[in-house]
Amino acid sequence: MNKLYIGNVSAEATEEDFETLFEQWKIPHSGPFLIKNGYAFVDCPDEKAAMRAIDILSGKAELHGKVLEVEHSVPKRLRSCKLQIRNIPPHMQWEVLDGMLAQYGAVESCEQDFTETDVSFIVFRAMEKLNGSMMENYALKVSYIPDETAAPEGPSVGGRRGFNTRGPPRSGSPSLGARPKTQSEVPLRLLVPTQFVGAIIGKEGATIRNITKQTHSKIDIHRKENAGAAEKPITIHSTPEGCSNACRTIMEIMQKEALDTKFTEEIPLKILAHNNFVGRLIGKEGRNLKKIEVDTGTKITISPLQDLTMYNPERTVTVKGTLDACAKAEEEMMKKLRESYDSDMAAMNLQSNLIPGLNLNALGLFPSGAPGMGPSMSSLPPPGAHGGCSSFGCFGHPESETVHLFIPALAVGAIIGKQGQHIKQLSHFAGASIKIAPAEGMDAKQRMVIIIGPPEAQFKAQCRIFGKLKEENFFGPKEEVKLEAHIKVPSCAAGRVIGKGGKTVNELQNLTCAEVVVPRDQTPDENDQVIVKISGHFFACQLAQRKIQEILAQVRRQQQPKPAPGAQPPLPRRK
């Protein structure tokens, strides 16, 4: 049942008045009108009828001189002081909206959510009078957002107080229904044929609203992406179970639409998966993927690496089989992808606070431009947030660094890619110069990758190289990728890296879990520099590199000549 709350009801209104009003607008209802002092309740047979009543009557229908306000009836325990305002002019500046809201009360906080069809603001302690008000020829649509965290309360006596016309957001908004918090931050991303998008949305959005409500999920259909494309992406946010249920429902709708339109081609399930996780989905020698195929009775293929770009790091996983088989395969594959994501995030969170001077938000685990994709990493510390100066100083731009990273000789082709496409994309993505040094001999088992760029670029480039080696199965499924990196330091600073009696280098190894070696018998090069060797997994190597750069920055500061007491800094010369 879909119960409605009708507010601003005249004391003269009777049940017969409401019967006549609903009959006039051909709005079905499945029970009597329960009229209270200033408000009323009624049950509708389904969501479609309830939405029709809200759209037609709320703020428009008048009864005994009062304009009715119609919303979903929300249990008291779910009420809150949050509003969602939709249909805001797309170019509207927040300052303008803030000034308009100020006349109704203080705005305590605001979250901005850009979606396909509107711009939504969640505003606290605003007034329900905003609903239907005009802003630059746009009629604002306002509804209360249920408080899902409120504790259940017993029945109360009397009418609604304060902000009383409360109901869930409409038009498939994120808060429709009491959606549980997701257990994983990885959304399910689908590709569907463009000709089926209309059927998935339904008339006036009824179908997508029903899917959202039944599966307790938030579903974004990105219709405006890739204009004219044969396929459109869909992003589903929910629990793993909610994502799977929504996926199954969407597949059922597409199959029914195919029958109705006599569409004879097979409609496979297509899932978008970030390239960082695809290697672990496939498994060594394809074992993971083969097992899923055997267990579910499906045929699974993955789009080639050549289709990737820096703007689209997702690969298309195509599943062919019966509807039940595809649904089962989706569950198994997403389970593996979520495990990979959780593993990466755990490792990153463990080390992120130990790597000062890096903006981990730019790591690029997820495509930042893809709607609905990936977790917000805004809580991670910005550059320099740990206090003091970073390894590249407190002023100006980060200094460029050179790192020699050694990879298996057999992996060179995977890093370069077809016609050098992969290494070009990697260089562009990271903002670093990346080159493969010539082999030192015919039987060389390792090749040197020369990476030149600031710390953030080093982090991103090395992360992708480590991930690529794992993805292409140059290391076993349970084997951690460990590589050796060389950085050059001034010979006068080598002793500072080692420390008295090796104290500093030992502390460095204990802190970072990397092996750090400064060979004592090496001769400085033409730039009076010596090599420091670092070996370990990705985060260990990164942390060791950052700590060594901090030591070098400290040495440079100490070597700077101190100005004489009372001396004035030199004035810049005029050109």
Short mmCIF file of C-alpha atoms in Angstrom, two decimals, residues 83-98 100-101 110-123 130 133-142 224:
data_model
loop_
_atom_site.label_atom_id
_atom_site.label_comp_id
_atom_site.label_asym_id
_atom_site.label_seq_id
_atom_site.Cartn_x
_atom_site.Cartn_y
_atom_site.Cartn_z
CA LEU A 83 14.83 18.73 2.44
CA GLN A 84 15.66 17.81 -1.10
CA ILE A 85 15.20 20.60 -3.64
CA ARG A 86 15.03 19.52 -7.28
CA ASN A 87 14.52 21.19 -10.66
CA ILE A 88 16.94 24.00 -9.81
CA PRO A 89 18.07 25.99 -12.88
CA PRO A 90 21.28 24.27 -14.04
CA HIS A 91 23.32 27.48 -14.11
CA MET A 92 22.12 28.68 -10.68
CA GLN A 93 24.88 29.84 -8.34
CA TRP A 94 24.74 28.67 -4.72
CA GLU A 95 24.91 32.27 -3.45
CA VAL A 96 21.62 33.09 -5.19
CA LEU A 97 19.88 30.00 -3.82
CA ASP A 98 21.31 30.63 -0.36
CA MET A 100 16.42 32.78 -1.26
CA LEU A 101 16.57 30.08 1.47
CA CYS A 110 24.25 21.64 2.24
CA GLU A 111 25.32 18.78 0.01
CA GLN A 112 25.32 19.14 -3.76
CA ASP A 113 24.50 16.12 -5.92
CA PHE A 114 24.79 16.52 -9.70
CA THR A 115 22.59 14.00 -11.50
CA GLU A 116 21.49 13.34 -15.05
CA THR A 117 18.33 15.44 -15.03
CA ASP A 118 18.62 17.91 -12.23
CA VAL A 119 20.80 19.49 -9.61
CA SER A 120 19.77 18.46 -6.09
CA PHE A 121 20.52 20.21 -2.83
CA ILE A 122 19.89 18.64 0.56
CA VAL A 123 19.09 21.56 2.79
CA LEU A 130 9.49 26.38 -1.26
CA SER A 133 7.85 28.33 -6.03
CA MET A 134 9.27 29.65 -9.30
CA MET A 135 12.93 30.37 -9.95
CA GLU A 136 13.75 31.65 -13.43
CA ASN A 137 10.79 29.77 -14.95
CA TYR A 138 11.75 26.59 -13.04
CA ALA A 139 9.18 25.30 -10.52
CA LEU A 140 11.13 24.00 -7.53
CA LYS A 141 10.16 20.56 -6.27
CA VAL A 142 10.73 20.09 -2.55
CA LYS A 224 23.58 12.05 -22.09
#
